[in-house]
Amino acid sequence: MSPSEPLRVLFIASEADPFIKVGGLADVAGWLPPAIHHLSRLAPVGQALDVSDRFREIDIRLAIPLHGAISRQDFDLQPAAQFTVPHKEGPVPAEVFTCRHQGVPVYLIGGPLLPANEPVYTNDNSVDGKKYTFFSLATLALARALNWQPHLLHANDWHTAPAIYALSLNRQNDPFYSRTATLLTIHNLPYLGAGAELALAGFGLPPAVDSSLPWWAQDLPLPLGLLAADHIVAVSPTYAQEILTPEFGSGLYDFLRSRAASISGILNGIDLERWNPATDPYLTANFSLANLADRRLNKVALQQEFGLPQDLSIPLLAMITRFDNQKGVDLALECLRQLASGAQVPQEPWQAILLGTGIPSLEENARRLEASFPERVRAVIRFDPALSRRLYGGSDALLLPSRYEPCGLAQMIGMRYGSVPIARATGGLRDTIIDDNHQGAATGFLFTEPTPEALAACILRALAVFRNRSRWEILQTNGMQQDFSWTRPAKQYIALYKKLVASRQSASAP
Ligand code: ADP
């Protein structure tokens, strides 16, 4: 390998913005590879990057499934390759198209297992298992078909974990992949891929019997990837620690502890162009640190839009989230009910706008809360990105009482838009928010126990600070000055890629 050779990284994921987006994984897959690509081109050898740099540039390429909902016309897709993936019932054809996104070559892999009308996730893992095991194996076949030998394979979550497992099974007898390092990023551990067992077997991937995995996990995609990967990244340093505990470890904490030396945490970023209060066209008034006072126009506009008393001195709380138990929506609803009904003393003025969709009983409870306290609460049960932006840019505080939060984007967006987070001290929330106790550097408020009472106490603590306008503005400006760009994680991933490739290359040197 020559010193000027680029470091080739194959980044694989089930979804990527702007091609297709269901959840936060799409943001990572759509924006991290371009950030890595640009950073590695900007940084001359030995400067911003590692001094032991052996590669001039990172040649990172992204592969995602060609889901039915992806419009071929929108992305000028060109044919790139055709091949088949072996299956016990006969070979499955794959057809690959390519284009560029922000300078990064993207491969979209289609075929009969990706029918036009099927959603990205069907909620039936026997279906998704077949689709994503096919996709995972097709990514390995694709690199071979292109004769583009990756130094590193970077997979994400259970959907693409089978690629890492398959690579590890064949490494000994496969010169093409014998020196390829592997990295698996966990975005949400509880989604192990249960239901995909038969799909793995159908594509010739056997259970890992006699491995360090617990018996019940030996044929599940994510655990098999975690077993086989050279390194594991969780999407925040705190989540990387939490998954080693019974509370957050999804039954795998003993196994994960045995791999602790190979687990690290890297926080995600947000796209600072797309999330910019100075230019966001959905805001009534754009603002930045230079004219923070204009932000109040957004608050008044929200109070007016939702028929709430128009009074700047009343703190406006917002919640923007999937209505799911993970997000602690039940805790927030019960807490607000207690605060509004006077079960908590002292009685405080506040208003709350809750935006989200999800579990029907939570949606119903949110509507009931609004019906009980129409002078304070609005429940907006829909997915509405424009309203989410108006809430980030106009609310005083953002409620984030998650039971667990691998990384979380909402708190980073909220801080960038001057909405002060009131959050549970877990996962990425803990890593991105500095509690008010830390005075000068503080950006928000954290609480520990996942109870309505603990959240209520934290809200009351925040409301007390809110009455002191200059103190509140310090929290806001501190939050707006945080660096949540993709550059930071891109640097960390580049350093990790180099380390993993160096150690894999020396391990497999003849
Ligand atoms: P997760 O990916 O676990 O749902 P994150 O905080 O990482 O949580 O990201 C959620 C993203 O989805 C945020 O950008 C948030 O603004 C957005 N979002 C969630 N619910 C809604 C909604 N009802 N309308 C608009 N945007 C929403």
Coordinates of C-alpha atoms and ligand atoms in Angstrom, one line a residue:
M1 CA 0.0 0.0 0.0
S2 CA 1.6 3.3 -1.0
P3 CA 1.6 6.3 1.4
S4 CA -0.3 8.4 -1.1
E5 CA -3.0 5.8 -1.6
P6 CA -6.5 6.9 -0.4
L7 CA -8.0 5.1 2.5
R8 CA -11.0 3.4 1.1
V9 CA -14.1 3.2 3.3
L10 CA -17.4 1.5 2.4
F11 CA -20.1 3.1 4.5
I12 CA -23.4 1.1 4.4
A13 CA -26.8 2.0 5.9
S14 CA -30.5 1.3 5.4
E15 CA -31.4 4.9 4.7
A16 CA -29.6 8.2 3.9
D17 CA -30.7 11.8 3.5
P18 CA -31.5 13.2 0.9
F19 CA -32.3 9.9 -0.9
I20 CA -34.7 8.5 1.7
K21 CA -35.3 9.5 5.3
V22 CA -37.3 7.7 8.0
G23 CA -35.2 8.4 11.2
G24 CA -32.0 9.9 12.5
L25 CA -29.9 7.3 10.8
A26 CA -30.6 9.0 7.5
D27 CA -29.0 12.2 8.8
V28 CA -25.9 10.3 9.8
A29 CA -25.5 8.3 6.6
G30 CA -26.3 11.3 4.5
W31 CA -24.1 13.9 6.2
L32 CA -21.2 12.1 7.9
P33 CA -19.6 10.6 4.8
P34 CA -19.6 14.0 3.0
A35 CA -18.1 15.6 6.1
I36 CA -15.3 13.0 6.2
H37 CA -14.8 13.4 2.4
H38 CA -14.4 17.1 2.6
L39 CA -12.3 17.1 5.8
S40 CA -9.8 14.6 4.5
R41 CA -9.4 16.6 1.3
L42 CA -8.9 19.8 3.2
A43 CA -6.4 18.5 5.7
P44 CA -2.9 18.0 4.3
V45 CA -1.0 14.9 5.7
G46 CA 0.1 15.4 9.2
Q47 CA -1.8 18.6 9.9
A48 CA -5.4 18.7 11.2
L49 CA -5.4 14.9 11.1
D50 CA -3.3 12.3 12.8
V51 CA 0.5 12.9 12.4
S52 CA 1.0 9.2 11.8
D53 CA -1.2 9.7 8.7
R54 CA -0.4 7.1 6.0
F55 CA -3.2 8.1 3.7
R56 CA -3.6 11.3 1.8
E57 CA -7.3 11.2 1.5
I58 CA -10.4 9.2 2.6
D59 CA -12.2 7.7 -0.4
I60 CA -15.4 7.1 1.4
R61 CA -18.4 5.7 -0.6
L62 CA -21.9 5.2 0.5
A63 CA -24.2 2.2 -0.3
I64 CA -27.9 2.2 0.5
P65 CA -30.8 0.1 -0.8
L66 CA -32.7 1.4 -3.8
H67 CA -35.9 1.7 -1.9
G68 CA -39.1 2.0 -4.0
A69 CA -39.7 5.5 -2.7
I70 CA -36.4 6.8 -4.1
S71 CA -37.0 8.8 -7.3
R72 CA -34.4 7.8 -9.9
Q73 CA -35.0 11.0 -11.9
D74 CA -34.3 13.2 -8.9
F75 CA -30.8 11.9 -8.5
D76 CA -29.5 11.2 -12.1
L77 CA -28.8 7.6 -11.3
Q78 CA -26.4 5.8 -13.7
P79 CA -26.1 2.0 -14.0
A80 CA -23.0 0.8 -12.1
A81 CA -23.1 -3.0 -11.8
Q82 CA -25.2 -6.2 -12.0
F83 CA -24.6 -9.4 -10.2
T84 CA -26.4 -12.0 -8.1
V85 CA -26.3 -12.8 -4.4
P86 CA -26.3 -16.5 -3.5
H87 CA -29.4 -17.8 -1.6
K88 CA -30.4 -21.3 -0.7
E89 CA -33.4 -21.1 -3.0
G90 CA -31.4 -19.7 -5.9
P91 CA -29.4 -16.6 -6.7
V92 CA -31.0 -13.2 -6.1
P93 CA -30.3 -10.6 -8.7
A94 CA -28.9 -7.2 -7.7
E95 CA -28.9 -4.1 -9.9
V96 CA -26.8 -1.2 -8.8
F97 CA -27.0 2.5 -9.8
T98 CA -24.7 5.3 -8.8
C99 CA -24.5 9.1 -8.4
R100 CA -22.7 11.6 -6.3
H101 CA -23.8 13.3 -3.2
Q102 CA -21.7 16.2 -1.9
G103 CA -18.7 14.7 -3.7
V104 CA -19.3 11.2 -2.2
P105 CA -19.9 8.3 -4.7
V106 CA -23.3 6.7 -3.7
Y107 CA -24.4 3.2 -4.8
L108 CA -28.1 2.3 -4.7
I109 CA -28.6 -1.4 -4.7
G110 CA -32.0 -2.7 -6.1
G111 CA -33.5 -6.0 -7.0
P112 CA -36.6 -8.1 -6.6
L113 CA -36.3 -8.0 -2.8
L114 CA -36.8 -4.2 -2.9
P115 CA -40.2 -3.9 -4.5
A116 CA -41.6 -0.5 -5.5
N117 CA -44.3 -0.2 -2.9
E118 CA -42.5 -1.5 0.2
P119 CA -41.6 1.0 2.9
V120 CA -38.0 1.2 4.3
Y121 CA -39.1 -0.6 7.4
T122 CA -42.2 -2.9 7.3
N123 CA -42.3 -3.8 11.0
D124 CA -42.0 -7.4 9.9
N125 CA -38.4 -8.5 10.4
S126 CA -38.9 -11.6 8.4
V127 CA -39.5 -9.4 5.4
D128 CA -36.9 -6.7 6.4
G129 CA -34.4 -9.4 7.4
K130 CA -34.5 -10.9 3.9
K131 CA -34.2 -7.4 2.3
Y132 CA -31.4 -6.2 4.5
T133 CA -29.4 -9.4 4.5
F134 CA -29.6 -9.3 0.7
F135 CA -28.5 -5.7 0.8
S136 CA -25.6 -6.4 3.2
L137 CA -24.2 -9.2 1.2
A138 CA -24.7 -7.2 -2.0
T139 CA -22.5 -4.4 -0.7
L140 CA -19.7 -6.9 -0.3
A141 CA -20.3 -8.2 -3.8
L142 CA -20.5 -4.7 -5.2
A143 CA -17.0 -3.7 -4.0
R144 CA -15.7 -6.9 -5.6
A145 CA -17.6 -6.2 -8.8
L146 CA -16.0 -2.7 -8.9
N147 CA -12.6 -4.1 -8.0
W148 CA -12.6 -1.4 -5.3
Q149 CA -11.0 -3.0 -2.3
P150 CA -12.2 -1.3 1.0
H151 CA -9.7 -0.9 3.8
L152 CA -12.6 -0.5 6.1
L153 CA -16.3 -1.5 6.1
H154 CA -18.5 0.8 8.3
A155 CA -22.0 -0.6 9.0
N156 CA -24.8 0.8 10.9
D157 CA -27.4 -0.9 13.1
W158 CA -28.9 -4.4 12.6
H159 CA -29.8 -3.9 9.0
T160 CA -26.3 -3.8 7.7
A161 CA -24.6 -5.7 10.6
P162 CA -24.8 -9.0 8.5
A163 CA -22.2 -7.6 6.1
I164 CA -19.6 -7.5 9.0
Y165 CA -20.5 -11.0 10.1
A166 CA -20.3 -12.4 6.6
L167 CA -17.0 -10.7 6.0
S168 CA -15.6 -12.2 9.2
L169 CA -16.8 -15.7 8.3
N170 CA -15.0 -15.7 5.0
R171 CA -12.0 -13.5 5.8
Q172 CA -9.5 -16.5 6.0
N173 CA -10.2 -17.7 2.5
D174 CA -10.9 -14.4 0.8
P175 CA -7.9 -12.4 -0.3
F176 CA -10.2 -9.5 -1.4
Y177 CA -11.5 -8.9 2.2
S178 CA -8.7 -10.5 4.3
R179 CA -7.3 -7.1 5.3
T180 CA -10.5 -5.1 5.6
A181 CA -11.2 -3.7 9.0
T182 CA -14.8 -3.5 10.3
L183 CA -16.7 -1.0 12.3
L184 CA -20.3 -1.1 13.5
T185 CA -22.1 1.9 14.8
I186 CA -25.0 1.4 17.2
H187 CA -27.7 4.0 16.8
N188 CA -30.3 2.2 18.9
L189 CA -29.3 -1.0 20.7
P190 CA -32.7 -2.5 21.5
Y191 CA -33.4 -3.1 17.8
L192 CA -31.5 -6.4 17.5
G193 CA -33.2 -7.5 14.3
A194 CA -35.2 -10.4 16.0
G195 CA -37.3 -12.1 13.3
A196 CA -34.5 -12.0 10.7
E197 CA -33.0 -15.4 11.8
L198 CA -34.4 -17.4 8.9
A199 CA -33.3 -14.7 6.4
L200 CA -29.7 -15.0 7.7
A201 CA -29.8 -18.8 7.3
G202 CA -31.3 -18.5 3.9
F203 CA -28.4 -16.4 2.7
G204 CA -26.0 -18.9 4.2
L205 CA -25.1 -17.1 7.4
P206 CA -25.0 -19.7 10.3
P207 CA -25.7 -18.9 14.0
A208 CA -22.6 -18.2 16.0
V209 CA -22.9 -21.3 18.3
D210 CA -20.1 -21.6 20.9
S211 CA -19.5 -17.9 20.7
S212 CA -19.4 -15.4 23.6
L213 CA -23.0 -14.3 22.7
P214 CA -25.8 -15.5 24.9
W215 CA -27.6 -18.4 23.2
W216 CA -30.7 -16.4 22.4
A217 CA -28.7 -13.8 20.4
Q218 CA -26.5 -16.2 18.4
D219 CA -28.7 -15.9 15.3
L220 CA -29.7 -12.2 15.5
P221 CA -28.2 -9.7 13.1
L222 CA -27.1 -7.0 15.4
P223 CA -25.5 -9.3 18.0
L224 CA -23.7 -11.1 15.2
G225 CA -22.3 -7.9 13.9
L226 CA -21.3 -6.8 17.4
L227 CA -19.5 -10.2 17.8
A228 CA -17.6 -9.9 14.5
A229 CA -16.8 -6.2 14.3
D230 CA -13.2 -5.0 14.9
H231 CA -14.7 -2.0 16.7
I232 CA -18.1 -0.8 17.9
V233 CA -19.1 2.9 18.2
A234 CA -22.1 4.0 20.2
V235 CA -23.5 7.4 19.2
S236 CA -22.5 9.1 22.4
P237 CA -19.8 8.5 25.1
T238 CA -22.4 8.1 27.8
Y239 CA -24.5 5.6 25.7
A240 CA -21.3 3.7 25.1
Q241 CA -21.0 3.2 28.9
E242 CA -24.8 2.7 29.5
I243 CA -25.0 -0.2 27.1
L244 CA -22.7 -2.1 29.5
T245 CA -25.3 -2.0 32.2
P246 CA -28.5 -4.2 32.8
E247 CA -30.7 -1.1 32.4
F248 CA -29.6 -0.2 28.9
G249 CA -27.8 -3.3 27.7
S250 CA -30.8 -5.1 26.0
G251 CA -29.7 -8.4 27.6
L252 CA -26.3 -8.1 26.0
Y253 CA -24.4 -6.2 28.7
D254 CA -22.3 -9.1 29.8
F255 CA -21.3 -9.8 26.2
L256 CA -20.7 -6.1 25.6
R257 CA -18.6 -5.8 28.7
S258 CA -16.4 -8.5 27.3
R259 CA -15.9 -6.2 24.3
A260 CA -15.6 -3.0 26.3
A261 CA -12.0 -2.3 25.1
S262 CA -13.3 -2.2 21.6
I263 CA -16.3 0.1 22.2
S264 CA -16.2 3.9 22.1
G265 CA -18.7 6.7 21.8
I266 CA -18.8 9.4 19.1
L267 CA -21.6 12.0 19.1
N268 CA -23.5 12.7 16.0
G269 CA -23.6 16.2 14.6
I270 CA -26.3 18.4 12.9
D271 CA -26.1 20.1 9.5
L272 CA -25.4 23.7 10.5
E273 CA -26.6 25.1 7.2
R274 CA -30.0 23.3 7.3
W275 CA -30.5 24.2 11.0
N276 CA -29.6 27.9 11.0
P277 CA -31.9 30.4 12.9
A278 CA -30.3 33.3 10.9
T279 CA -31.6 32.0 7.6
D280 CA -34.4 29.5 8.4
P281 CA -37.3 30.6 6.1
Y282 CA -39.9 29.1 8.4
L283 CA -39.2 31.5 11.3
T284 CA -41.3 34.7 11.7
A285 CA -38.1 36.5 12.6
N286 CA -34.6 35.3 11.8
F287 CA -32.0 35.8 14.6
S288 CA -28.5 35.1 15.7
L289 CA -26.4 36.1 18.7
A290 CA -26.1 39.6 17.2
N291 CA -29.9 40.2 17.4
L292 CA -31.2 37.6 19.9
A293 CA -33.8 40.1 21.1
D294 CA -35.7 39.5 17.8
R295 CA -36.3 35.9 18.8
R296 CA -39.2 37.1 21.0
L297 CA -41.2 37.8 17.8
N298 CA -41.2 34.1 17.1
K299 CA -42.6 33.4 20.6
V300 CA -45.4 35.9 20.3
A301 CA -46.2 34.5 16.8
L302 CA -46.5 31.0 18.3
Q303 CA -48.7 32.2 21.2
Q304 CA -50.9 33.9 18.6
E305 CA -51.0 30.9 16.3
F306 CA -52.1 28.6 19.0
G307 CA -54.5 31.0 20.8
L308 CA -52.5 31.2 24.0
P309 CA -52.2 34.4 26.1
Q310 CA -49.7 36.6 24.3
D311 CA -47.3 37.4 27.1
L312 CA -43.5 37.3 26.9
S313 CA -43.1 36.8 30.6
I314 CA -44.9 33.5 30.5
P315 CA -42.4 30.7 29.8
L316 CA -43.3 28.7 26.7
L317 CA -42.2 25.0 26.9
A318 CA -42.1 22.8 23.8
M319 CA -41.8 19.1 23.1
I320 CA -41.0 17.9 19.6
T321 CA -40.7 14.1 19.5
R322 CA -41.9 10.7 18.5
F323 CA -44.6 9.8 21.0
D324 CA -42.8 6.7 22.3
N325 CA -42.0 5.4 25.7
Q326 CA -38.3 5.9 24.9
K327 CA -38.9 9.6 24.8
G328 CA -40.6 9.8 28.2
V329 CA -43.7 11.4 26.7
D330 CA -45.8 9.8 29.5
L331 CA -43.6 11.4 32.1
A332 CA -44.0 14.8 30.5
L333 CA -47.8 14.5 30.2
E334 CA -48.1 13.4 33.8
C335 CA -45.7 16.1 35.0
L336 CA -47.5 18.9 33.2
R337 CA -50.8 17.6 34.5
Q338 CA -49.4 17.8 38.1
L339 CA -47.9 21.2 37.5
A340 CA -51.1 22.6 36.0
S341 CA -53.5 21.1 38.5
G342 CA -51.7 22.6 41.4
A343 CA -50.5 19.3 42.8
Q344 CA -47.1 20.9 42.8
V345 CA -46.5 24.1 44.8
P346 CA -45.8 26.9 44.1
Q347 CA -48.2 27.4 41.1
E348 CA -46.2 28.8 38.2
P349 CA -47.3 30.4 34.9
W350 CA -46.2 28.5 31.9
Q351 CA -47.5 27.3 28.5
A352 CA -46.6 24.1 26.6
I353 CA -46.9 23.1 23.0
L354 CA -46.5 19.4 22.4
L355 CA -45.7 18.3 18.8
G356 CA -45.5 14.6 17.8
T357 CA -47.1 11.4 16.7
G358 CA -46.7 7.9 17.7
I359 CA -48.4 5.5 20.3
P360 CA -52.1 6.2 20.1
S361 CA -52.7 6.2 23.9
L362 CA -50.0 8.9 24.3
E363 CA -51.5 11.0 21.5
E364 CA -54.9 10.6 23.2
N365 CA -53.5 11.6 26.6
A366 CA -51.8 14.7 25.1
R367 CA -55.2 15.7 23.6
R368 CA -56.8 15.2 27.0
L369 CA -54.2 17.3 28.7
E370 CA -55.0 20.1 26.3
A371 CA -58.7 19.7 26.9
S372 CA -58.1 19.9 30.7
F373 CA -55.9 23.0 30.5
P374 CA -56.8 24.9 27.4
E375 CA -55.3 28.1 28.7
R376 CA -51.9 26.5 28.9
V377 CA -51.5 23.4 26.8
R378 CA -51.6 22.6 23.0
A379 CA -51.3 19.1 21.7
V380 CA -50.4 19.1 18.0
I381 CA -50.6 15.5 16.8
R382 CA -48.9 15.5 13.5
F383 CA -45.5 15.3 11.8
D384 CA -44.8 18.9 10.9
P385 CA -41.2 20.0 10.2
A386 CA -42.1 23.6 9.5
L387 CA -43.9 23.9 12.9
S388 CA -40.9 22.1 14.6
R389 CA -38.7 24.9 13.3
R390 CA -41.0 27.6 14.6
L391 CA -41.1 25.8 18.0
Y392 CA -37.3 25.5 18.2
G393 CA -37.0 29.2 17.3
G394 CA -39.8 30.5 19.5
S395 CA -40.1 28.4 22.6
D396 CA -38.2 29.2 25.7
A397 CA -37.4 25.7 26.7
L398 CA -37.5 22.2 25.2
L399 CA -38.6 19.2 27.2
L400 CA -36.5 16.0 26.6
P401 CA -37.3 13.5 29.4
S402 CA -36.0 10.5 27.5
R403 CA -35.8 7.1 29.3
Y404 CA -32.8 6.5 27.1
E405 CA -31.3 8.6 24.3
P406 CA -28.4 7.1 22.3
C407 CA -27.5 10.6 20.9
G408 CA -30.5 12.8 20.2
L409 CA -30.7 15.6 17.6
A410 CA -33.6 17.6 19.1
Q411 CA -31.5 19.0 22.0
M412 CA -28.7 20.1 19.6
I413 CA -31.2 21.8 17.3
G414 CA -33.0 23.4 20.2
M415 CA -29.7 24.9 21.6
R416 CA -28.7 26.2 18.2
Y417 CA -32.1 27.9 18.0
G418 CA -31.9 29.3 21.6
S419 CA -34.4 27.0 23.2
V420 CA -33.0 25.8 26.5
P421 CA -33.1 22.0 27.0
I422 CA -34.7 20.5 30.2
A423 CA -33.5 16.9 29.8
R424 CA -32.9 13.6 31.5
A425 CA -29.2 13.0 32.1
T426 CA -28.9 10.0 29.9
G427 CA -26.9 9.1 26.7
G428 CA -26.3 11.9 24.3
L429 CA -28.4 14.4 26.3
R430 CA -26.0 14.1 29.2
D431 CA -23.0 14.6 26.8
T432 CA -24.4 17.6 25.0
I433 CA -26.1 19.6 27.8
I434 CA -24.2 21.4 30.6
D435 CA -26.4 21.7 33.7
D436 CA -27.2 25.1 35.2
N437 CA -25.2 24.1 38.3
H438 CA -22.1 24.6 36.2
Q439 CA -23.0 28.3 36.1
G440 CA -20.8 30.1 33.5
A441 CA -20.7 27.3 30.9
A442 CA -24.3 26.1 31.4
T443 CA -26.6 25.4 28.5
G444 CA -29.6 23.8 30.2
F445 CA -31.1 21.7 33.0
L446 CA -30.6 18.0 33.7
F447 CA -32.5 15.6 36.0
T448 CA -31.8 12.0 36.8
E449 CA -34.8 9.9 37.9
P450 CA -37.2 9.0 35.1
T451 CA -40.3 10.2 37.1
P452 CA -42.8 13.0 36.6
E453 CA -41.8 14.4 40.0
A454 CA -38.1 14.6 39.0
L455 CA -39.0 16.3 35.7
A456 CA -41.4 18.7 37.5
A457 CA -38.6 19.7 40.0
C458 CA -36.3 20.3 37.1
I459 CA -38.9 22.4 35.2
L460 CA -39.5 24.5 38.4
R461 CA -35.7 25.0 38.7
A462 CA -35.6 26.2 35.1
L463 CA -38.6 28.5 35.6
A464 CA -36.9 30.1 38.6
V465 CA -33.9 30.9 36.3
F466 CA -36.2 32.1 33.6
R467 CA -37.4 35.0 35.8
N468 CA -33.9 36.3 35.7
R469 CA -33.6 37.4 32.1
S470 CA -29.9 38.0 32.0
R471 CA -29.2 34.5 33.4
W472 CA -31.5 32.9 30.9
E473 CA -29.8 34.7 28.1
I474 CA -26.5 33.3 29.2
L475 CA -27.9 29.8 28.9
Q476 CA -29.3 30.6 25.5
T477 CA -26.1 32.2 24.1
N478 CA -24.0 29.4 25.5
G479 CA -26.2 26.9 23.8
M480 CA -26.1 28.8 20.5
Q481 CA -22.3 28.8 20.6
Q482 CA -21.9 25.1 21.0
D483 CA -20.2 23.3 18.1
F484 CA -22.6 20.6 16.9
S485 CA -21.2 20.6 13.4
W486 CA -20.4 17.3 11.6
T487 CA -16.7 18.3 11.5
R488 CA -16.2 17.2 15.1
P489 CA -17.5 13.6 14.6
A490 CA -15.9 13.4 11.2
K491 CA -12.5 14.1 12.7
Q492 CA -13.1 11.4 15.4
Y493 CA -14.2 8.9 12.8
I494 CA -11.2 9.6 10.6
A495 CA -8.8 9.1 13.5
L496 CA -10.6 5.8 14.3
Y497 CA -10.6 4.6 10.7
K498 CA -6.9 5.1 10.6
K499 CA -6.3 3.3 13.8
L500 CA -8.5 0.3 12.9
V501 CA -7.0 0.0 9.4
A502 CA -3.4 0.2 10.7
S503 CA -4.1 -2.5 13.3
R504 CA -6.0 -4.8 10.8
Q505 CA -3.2 -4.4 8.2
S506 CA -0.5 -5.3 10.7
A507 CA -2.6 -8.2 12.1
S508 CA -3.0 -9.7 8.7
A509 CA 0.5 -8.9 7.4
P510 CA 2.2 -12.1 6.1
Ligands
ADP1 P1 -35.2 10.1 17.2 O1 -34.3 9.9 16.0 O2 -34.9 9.0 18.3 O3 -36.6 10.1 16.9 P2 -33.9 12.6 17.5 O4 -33.9 13.7 18.6 O5 -32.5 12.0 17.2 O6 -34.9 11.4 17.9 O7 -34.4 13.2 16.2 C1 -35.8 13.5 16.0 C2 -35.9 14.4 14.9 O8 -37.2 14.4 14.4 C3 -35.7 15.9 15.3 O9 -35.1 16.6 14.3 C4 -37.1 16.4 15.6 O10 -37.2 17.8 15.3 C5 -37.9 15.6 14.5 N1 -39.3 15.4 14.9 C6 -39.8 14.5 15.7 N2 -41.1 14.5 15.8 C7 -41.5 15.5 14.9 C8 -42.8 16.0 14.5 N3 -43.9 15.5 15.0 N4 -42.8 17.0 13.5 C9 -41.6 17.4 13.0 N5 -40.4 17.0 13.4 C10 -40.3 16.0 14.3

